[in-house]
Short mmCIF file of C-alpha atoms in Angstrom, two decimals:
data_model
loop_
_atom_site.label_atom_id
_atom_site.label_comp_id
_atom_site.label_asym_id
_atom_site.label_seq_id
_atom_site.Cartn_x
_atom_site.Cartn_y
_atom_site.Cartn_z
CA MET A 131 11.53 -68.53 -62.40
CA PRO A 132 15.40 -69.21 -62.47
CA THR A 133 16.48 -72.79 -61.80
CA ILE A 134 17.90 -73.49 -58.30
CA TYR A 135 19.99 -76.49 -57.90
CA LYS A 136 19.33 -77.20 -54.15
CA CYS A 137 21.65 -79.53 -52.38
CA PRO A 138 19.72 -82.91 -51.48
CA GLY A 139 21.59 -82.93 -48.23
CA CYS A 140 21.43 -79.32 -46.68
CA GLY A 141 19.35 -77.28 -49.31
CA ALA A 142 22.19 -74.90 -50.28
CA ALA A 143 22.69 -73.77 -53.75
CA MET A 144 24.99 -76.32 -55.75
CA GLU A 145 27.57 -75.40 -58.42
CA PHE A 146 29.31 -77.34 -61.11
CA ASP A 147 32.71 -78.65 -59.83
CA SER A 148 35.19 -78.76 -62.77
CA THR A 149 37.45 -81.06 -60.71
CA THR A 150 35.04 -83.88 -60.06
CA GLN A 151 32.72 -83.18 -63.01
CA LYS A 152 29.79 -83.24 -60.68
CA LEU A 153 27.42 -80.73 -59.02
CA GLY A 154 29.07 -79.79 -55.56
CA CYS A 155 27.67 -78.27 -52.42
CA PRO A 156 29.91 -75.55 -50.99
CA SER A 157 28.05 -75.89 -47.72
CA CYS A 158 28.09 -79.67 -46.78
CA GLY A 159 30.50 -80.89 -49.64
CA MET A 160 27.98 -83.37 -51.19
CA GLN A 161 28.81 -84.25 -54.73
CA ILE A 162 26.36 -85.87 -57.21
CA ASP A 163 26.45 -86.56 -60.87
CA VAL A 164 24.65 -84.06 -63.22
CA ARG A 165 22.47 -86.69 -64.95
CA GLU A 166 21.82 -88.44 -61.60
CA TYR A 167 20.66 -85.07 -60.00
CA GLU A 168 18.42 -84.44 -62.95
CA GLU A 169 16.89 -87.93 -62.65
CA LYS A 170 16.26 -87.89 -58.94
CA TYR A 171 15.52 -84.24 -58.31
CA SER A 172 14.03 -83.08 -61.36
CA GLN A 173 11.57 -80.91 -59.35
CA ASN A 174 14.57 -78.52 -58.91
CA SER A 175 15.19 -78.16 -62.68
CA THR A 176 12.88 -77.05 -65.37
CA GLN A 177 14.50 -77.99 -68.67
CA GLY A 178 12.99 -76.77 -71.86
CA GLU A 179 12.40 -73.16 -70.46
CA TYR A 180 15.99 -72.03 -71.10
CA ASP A 181 15.08 -68.41 -71.67
CA LYS A 182 13.15 -68.29 -68.38
CA GLU A 183 15.74 -70.06 -66.16
CA MET A 184 18.80 -67.80 -66.91
CA LYS A 185 19.75 -64.17 -66.35
CA MET A 186 21.48 -62.09 -68.89
CA TYR A 187 24.07 -59.42 -67.97
CA HIS A 188 24.44 -56.51 -70.22
CA CYS A 189 27.70 -54.60 -70.05
CA ASN A 190 26.95 -50.75 -70.73
CA THR A 191 30.72 -50.29 -71.58
CA CYS A 192 31.36 -52.79 -74.44
CA GLY A 193 27.80 -54.24 -75.04
CA ALA A 194 28.63 -57.78 -74.20
CA GLU A 195 25.71 -59.99 -73.30
CA LEU A 196 26.68 -62.84 -70.69
CA VAL A 197 24.38 -65.45 -69.73
CA ALA A 198 24.34 -66.86 -66.07
CA ASP A 199 22.19 -68.67 -63.62
CA GLU A 200 20.85 -67.12 -60.43
CA TYR A 201 23.75 -67.85 -58.29
CA THR A 202 26.59 -66.88 -60.66
CA SER A 203 28.66 -63.91 -59.68
CA ALA A 204 28.92 -61.50 -62.39
CA THR A 205 30.97 -58.54 -60.73
CA PHE A 206 33.06 -57.94 -63.77
CA CYS A 207 32.53 -58.09 -67.53
CA SER A 208 34.64 -60.88 -68.97
CA PHE A 209 35.48 -58.84 -72.15
CA CYS A 210 36.26 -55.32 -70.79
CA GLY A 211 36.75 -55.80 -67.12
CA ASN A 212 33.98 -53.17 -66.36
CA PRO A 213 32.65 -53.74 -62.98
CA THR A 214 29.09 -52.62 -63.65
CA LEU A 215 26.76 -55.09 -65.25
CA VAL A 216 23.10 -54.75 -65.75
CA GLU A 217 20.92 -57.72 -65.11
CA ASP A 218 18.20 -58.57 -67.59
CA ARG A 219 16.10 -61.51 -68.58
CA LEU A 220 17.54 -63.81 -71.27
CA LYS A 221 15.43 -63.26 -74.55
CA GLY A 222 14.88 -65.53 -77.31
CA GLU A 223 15.99 -69.20 -77.86
CA PHE A 224 19.67 -69.94 -77.24
CA LYS A 225 19.63 -73.50 -75.82
CA PRO A 226 22.77 -75.31 -76.95
CA SER A 227 22.90 -78.93 -78.05
CA THR A 228 26.15 -79.90 -76.54
CA ILE A 229 28.68 -78.68 -74.09
CA ILE A 230 32.20 -79.45 -72.99
CA PRO A 231 32.29 -78.86 -69.24
CA PHE A 232 35.09 -77.04 -67.48
CA LYS A 233 37.81 -79.28 -66.26
CA ILE A 234 40.06 -76.48 -64.82
CA ASN A 235 38.64 -74.65 -61.81
CA LYS A 236 39.19 -70.98 -60.88
CA ASP A 237 41.95 -71.86 -58.32
CA LYS A 238 44.07 -73.74 -61.03
CA ALA A 239 43.27 -71.06 -63.54
CA VAL A 240 44.68 -68.44 -61.34
CA GLU A 241 47.79 -70.58 -60.60
CA ILE A 242 48.35 -71.01 -64.29
CA TYR A 243 47.92 -67.23 -64.92
CA LYS A 244 50.43 -66.42 -62.13
CA ASN A 245 52.99 -68.82 -63.60
CA TRP A 246 52.55 -67.29 -66.91
CA CYS A 247 53.09 -63.90 -65.40
CA LYS A 248 56.31 -65.10 -63.79
CA LYS A 249 57.70 -66.54 -67.01
CA GLY A 250 57.80 -62.97 -68.52
CA PRO A 251 60.67 -60.97 -66.75
CA LEU A 252 59.44 -57.79 -68.45
CA THR A 253 55.72 -58.23 -67.53
CA PRO A 254 54.26 -55.37 -65.60
CA SER A 255 53.80 -56.02 -61.79
CA ALA A 256 50.13 -54.69 -62.23
CA LEU A 257 49.04 -57.94 -63.99
CA SER A 258 49.94 -59.83 -60.74
CA ARG A 259 47.91 -57.64 -58.38
CA ASN A 260 44.83 -59.26 -56.79
CA SER A 261 42.66 -56.51 -58.29
CA THR A 262 43.62 -57.76 -61.66
CA ILE A 263 43.61 -61.45 -61.05
CA GLU A 264 40.13 -61.43 -59.50
CA LYS A 265 38.54 -60.32 -62.76
CA ILE A 266 39.46 -63.64 -64.42
CA SER A 267 36.12 -65.28 -65.44
CA GLY A 268 35.02 -68.88 -66.40
CA LEU A 269 33.05 -68.31 -69.68
CA TYR A 270 31.32 -70.82 -71.95
CA VAL A 271 31.99 -69.46 -75.46
CA PRO A 272 29.39 -70.15 -78.12
CA TYR A 273 30.56 -72.40 -80.98
CA TRP A 274 28.77 -73.76 -84.18
CA LEU A 275 29.99 -77.33 -85.16
CA TYR A 276 29.62 -78.16 -88.80
CA ASP A 277 29.46 -81.52 -90.63
CA TYR A 278 30.33 -81.80 -94.35
CA SER A 279 30.25 -84.40 -97.04
CA ALA A 280 33.19 -83.60 -99.34
CA GLN A 281 34.59 -84.63 -102.61
CA THR A 282 37.55 -83.32 -104.77
CA ASP A 283 38.98 -83.85 -108.23
CA MET A 284 42.56 -82.76 -108.72
CA HIS A 285 44.85 -82.70 -111.59
CA ALA A 286 48.51 -81.85 -111.14
CA ASN A 287 51.74 -81.93 -113.00
CA ALA A 288 54.67 -83.44 -111.29
CA GLU A 289 58.54 -83.84 -111.74
CA ARG A 290 61.01 -86.33 -110.40
CA VAL A 291 64.68 -85.25 -110.90
CA ARG A 292 67.39 -87.80 -110.57
CA THR A 293 71.16 -87.54 -111.10
CA THR A 294 73.80 -90.05 -112.17
CA ARG A 295 77.45 -89.78 -112.85
CA LYS A 296 79.74 -91.70 -115.26
CA GLY A 297 83.40 -90.65 -114.80
CA ASP A 298 83.73 -86.85 -114.84
CA THR A 299 80.16 -86.43 -116.40
CA GLU A 300 77.10 -85.87 -114.47
CA TYR A 301 73.70 -86.63 -116.09
CA ILE A 302 70.62 -85.04 -114.83
CA TYR A 303 67.25 -86.64 -115.66
CA THR A 304 63.82 -85.11 -115.26
CA ASP A 305 60.87 -87.37 -115.48
CA HIS A 306 57.38 -85.68 -115.92
CA PHE A 307 54.09 -87.12 -114.60
CA GLN A 308 50.43 -86.27 -114.72
CA VAL A 309 48.75 -86.87 -111.36
CA PHE A 310 45.07 -87.31 -110.78
CA ARG A 311 43.28 -87.70 -107.44
CA ASN A 312 39.68 -88.25 -106.64
CA ILE A 313 38.89 -88.11 -102.98
CA SER A 314 35.79 -88.34 -100.80
CA ALA A 315 35.65 -87.42 -97.11
CA LYS A 316 33.39 -86.71 -94.39
CA PHE A 317 34.03 -84.14 -91.76
CA GLU A 318 32.27 -83.82 -88.35
CA LYS A 319 32.10 -80.97 -85.87
CA ILE A 320 34.25 -78.39 -87.46
CA PRO A 321 34.15 -75.63 -84.96
CA ALA A 322 33.64 -71.94 -85.56
CA ASP A 323 33.17 -69.59 -82.61
CA ALA A 324 29.94 -67.58 -82.73
CA SER A 325 31.12 -64.65 -80.51
CA GLU A 326 31.49 -61.19 -81.75
CA LYS A 327 33.69 -60.22 -78.84
CA MET A 328 36.17 -63.16 -79.12
CA PRO A 329 38.80 -62.63 -81.68
CA ASP A 330 38.64 -65.50 -84.28
CA ASP A 331 42.45 -65.95 -84.56
CA ALA A 332 42.77 -66.33 -80.78
CA MET A 333 39.88 -68.80 -80.62
CA ASP A 334 41.38 -70.84 -83.42
CA LYS A 335 44.67 -70.96 -81.51
CA LEU A 336 42.95 -72.19 -78.36
CA GLU A 337 41.89 -75.51 -80.19
CA PRO A 338 41.81 -78.36 -80.16
CA PHE A 339 39.20 -79.16 -77.64
CA ASN A 340 38.87 -82.91 -76.85
CA TYR A 341 35.48 -83.88 -78.41
CA ASN A 342 35.61 -87.30 -76.33
CA GLU A 343 34.19 -85.11 -73.40
CA LEU A 344 31.49 -83.48 -75.58
CA THR A 345 28.21 -84.18 -73.85
CA ALA A 346 24.52 -83.24 -74.10
CA PHE A 347 23.88 -79.86 -72.84
CA SER A 348 22.37 -79.71 -69.27
CA MET A 349 21.72 -76.59 -67.30
CA PRO A 350 23.68 -77.58 -64.18
CA TYR A 351 26.85 -77.44 -66.24
CA LEU A 352 26.31 -73.63 -66.27
CA SER A 353 26.08 -73.22 -62.48
CA GLY A 354 28.75 -71.08 -61.23
CA TYR A 355 30.00 -69.98 -64.66
CA LEU A 356 29.02 -67.31 -67.23
CA SER A 357 27.95 -68.10 -70.79
CA GLU A 358 27.95 -65.81 -73.73
CA ARG A 359 25.02 -66.15 -76.08
CA TYR A 360 25.84 -66.44 -79.76
CA ASN A 361 26.14 -63.26 -81.86
CA TYR A 362 25.92 -65.15 -85.20
CA THR A 363 23.68 -67.79 -86.54
CA ALA A 364 25.06 -71.04 -88.05
CA ASP A 365 24.46 -69.75 -91.70
CA GLN A 366 26.12 -66.34 -91.00
CA ILE A 367 29.50 -67.89 -90.27
CA GLN A 368 29.38 -71.25 -92.04
CA GLU A 369 31.81 -69.72 -94.72
CA ARG A 370 34.61 -69.99 -92.08
CA ALA A 371 34.09 -73.67 -91.46
CA THR A 372 33.76 -74.27 -95.21
CA ARG A 373 37.20 -72.81 -95.75
CA ARG A 374 38.59 -75.11 -93.19
CA ALA A 375 37.04 -78.11 -94.66
CA ASP A 376 38.44 -77.10 -98.09
CA LYS A 377 41.80 -76.96 -96.68
CA TYR A 378 41.43 -80.31 -94.74
CA ILE A 379 40.51 -82.23 -97.91
CA THR A 380 43.19 -80.42 -99.99
CA ASP A 381 45.79 -81.41 -97.24
CA ILE A 382 44.47 -85.00 -97.40
CA GLU A 383 45.05 -84.91 -101.32
CA MET A 384 48.56 -83.54 -100.97
CA SER A 385 49.50 -86.17 -98.41
CA THR A 386 49.08 -88.86 -101.04
CA ILE A 387 51.29 -87.26 -103.69
CA THR A 388 54.79 -88.17 -102.54
CA GLY A 389 58.11 -89.15 -104.14
CA TYR A 390 58.25 -86.03 -106.36
CA SER A 391 60.60 -83.23 -106.75
CA SER A 392 58.00 -80.70 -107.37
CA VAL A 393 54.19 -80.69 -107.74
CA ASN A 394 52.17 -78.12 -109.72
CA ILE A 395 48.52 -78.20 -109.26
CA ILE A 396 46.51 -77.50 -112.64
CA HIS A 397 43.12 -77.61 -111.06
CA ASN A 398 41.53 -78.65 -107.88
CA ASP A 399 37.67 -78.88 -108.07
CA ILE A 400 36.07 -79.23 -104.62
CA THR A 401 32.51 -80.04 -103.96
CA MET A 402 31.52 -79.28 -100.32
CA ARG A 403 28.00 -80.25 -99.02
CA PRO A 404 26.82 -79.21 -95.65
CA THR A 405 25.15 -82.08 -93.79
CA GLY A 406 24.37 -80.49 -90.42
CA SER A 407 25.34 -78.19 -87.55
CA GLN A 408 24.86 -77.94 -83.81
CA TYR A 409 25.27 -75.24 -81.22
CA ALA A 410 27.74 -75.91 -78.53
CA LEU A 411 29.32 -74.27 -75.60
CA PHE A 412 33.21 -74.54 -74.93
CA PRO A 413 34.96 -73.65 -71.73
CA VAL A 414 37.47 -70.60 -71.62
CA TRP A 415 39.06 -68.75 -68.83
CA VAL A 416 39.14 -65.03 -69.86
CA LEU A 417 41.14 -62.04 -68.38
CA ASN A 418 41.09 -58.78 -69.98
CA TYR A 419 43.26 -55.99 -68.75
CA ARG A 420 44.40 -52.52 -69.81
CA PHE A 421 48.07 -51.31 -69.59
CA ASN A 422 49.32 -47.96 -71.09
CA ARG A 423 45.90 -47.25 -72.65
CA LYS A 424 46.09 -50.42 -74.65
CA ASN A 425 43.94 -53.51 -74.10
CA PHE A 426 45.44 -57.00 -73.64
CA GLN A 427 43.81 -60.35 -73.17
CA PHE A 428 44.67 -63.71 -71.38
CA MET A 429 42.73 -66.79 -72.43
CA LEU A 430 43.02 -70.23 -71.15
CA ASN A 431 41.26 -73.33 -72.59
CA GLY A 432 39.12 -74.48 -69.63
CA GLN A 433 39.45 -78.03 -70.82
CA THR A 434 43.16 -78.49 -71.91
CA GLY A 435 44.96 -75.65 -70.19
CA LYS A 436 46.36 -74.29 -73.38
CA ILE A 437 47.16 -70.55 -73.26
CA VAL A 438 46.68 -67.89 -75.80
CA ALA A 439 47.64 -64.29 -74.58
CA ASP A 440 49.05 -60.98 -75.19
CA ARG A 441 52.02 -59.89 -72.86
CA PRO A 442 52.64 -56.18 -72.42
CA ILE A 443 56.06 -54.98 -71.62
CA SER A 444 56.85 -52.87 -68.59
CA GLY A 445 59.07 -49.77 -69.71
CA LYS A 446 60.63 -49.57 -66.24
CA LYS A 447 61.57 -53.23 -66.19
CA ALA A 448 62.83 -53.05 -69.71
CA PHE A 449 65.13 -50.08 -68.75
CA GLY A 450 66.40 -51.85 -65.67
CA PHE A 451 66.98 -54.95 -67.49
CA GLY A 452 68.93 -53.15 -70.24
CA ALA A 453 70.98 -50.99 -67.74
CA GLY A 454 71.85 -54.40 -65.83
CA ILE A 455 73.16 -55.88 -69.11
CA PHE A 456 75.19 -52.75 -69.86
CA ILE A 457 76.66 -52.73 -66.36
CA VAL A 458 77.67 -56.34 -66.34
CA THR A 459 79.19 -56.08 -69.88
CA LEU A 460 81.05 -53.03 -68.87
CA ILE A 461 82.50 -54.71 -65.74
CA ILE A 462 83.51 -57.73 -67.85
CA THR A 463 85.09 -55.50 -70.39
CA MET A 464 87.11 -53.62 -67.60
CA PHE A 465 88.38 -56.62 -65.95
CA GLY A 466 89.14 -58.29 -69.21
CA GLY A 467 91.31 -55.27 -70.11
CA LEU A 468 93.07 -55.43 -66.74
CA LEU A 469 94.19 -59.09 -67.28
CA PHE A 470 95.99 -58.02 -70.49
CA ILE A 471 97.90 -55.06 -68.80
#
């Protein structure tokens, strides 16, 4: 049976409030900490049966599978905007270890979206319509967080060029150096999104997330939001995180080599040992829309407010804007010509 988070005061269904970071009752206004709720009212929560507590919405249009609790509205698919989602039981074991709760609620997300629309003078008016805005969805995106123990041995040739002058003669000296570096480092929680529908480049741009607010997963955090279950296991996408770790330790190396005119790396041997991974959910507001037969996407980091979005251009507004510039330029040219007659 799905988990019901009943208000201790009036018995209504409670939802996670991103503003107060507590469970809130929309009926009587009661607020209670998630952990406190679980400790005092555990009879309303059946942890350990994640696959039995949640509903899964399957989109017949794009194939997305979205996870939500019993009281979450799932009128629209977060990925394609299709209004018909089919409810099904969540299958398999997909319980996360950690979660970053939403800090930006829907009202704030809509406000940010509207301001973003206003900043684009050529943005189509259709993007500001209520029928479009109401499709914005709070979605917990699945991530794998990887830990590594790394070591690198690098050999490089470096040059330092200096110039001196005596009288009318200029002397250029080039000093040659051999540079060696041996660095060990540990990396924790390198993220890689495990969603097939969310584009990797866009998700990378939504970073960073503030790990200080990473907390142990608890079911009430999902109340009122959707959550996509992961499409890829930790092993399937680990290469992405490994490439990032390789770049990080190489950047550390290069930051220690300073004061040279040029540096030429001869070889760089990196040993990367995975030491663990954990499944996490990160908060993202998502709005997908279609304009002139093309798909566009607006994404908002639900914790920091960072925006990653595609902005279509209205042909009518572009024509009007260009025509306005032409008319203003023509008037200025004509009056400028009269002044010199």
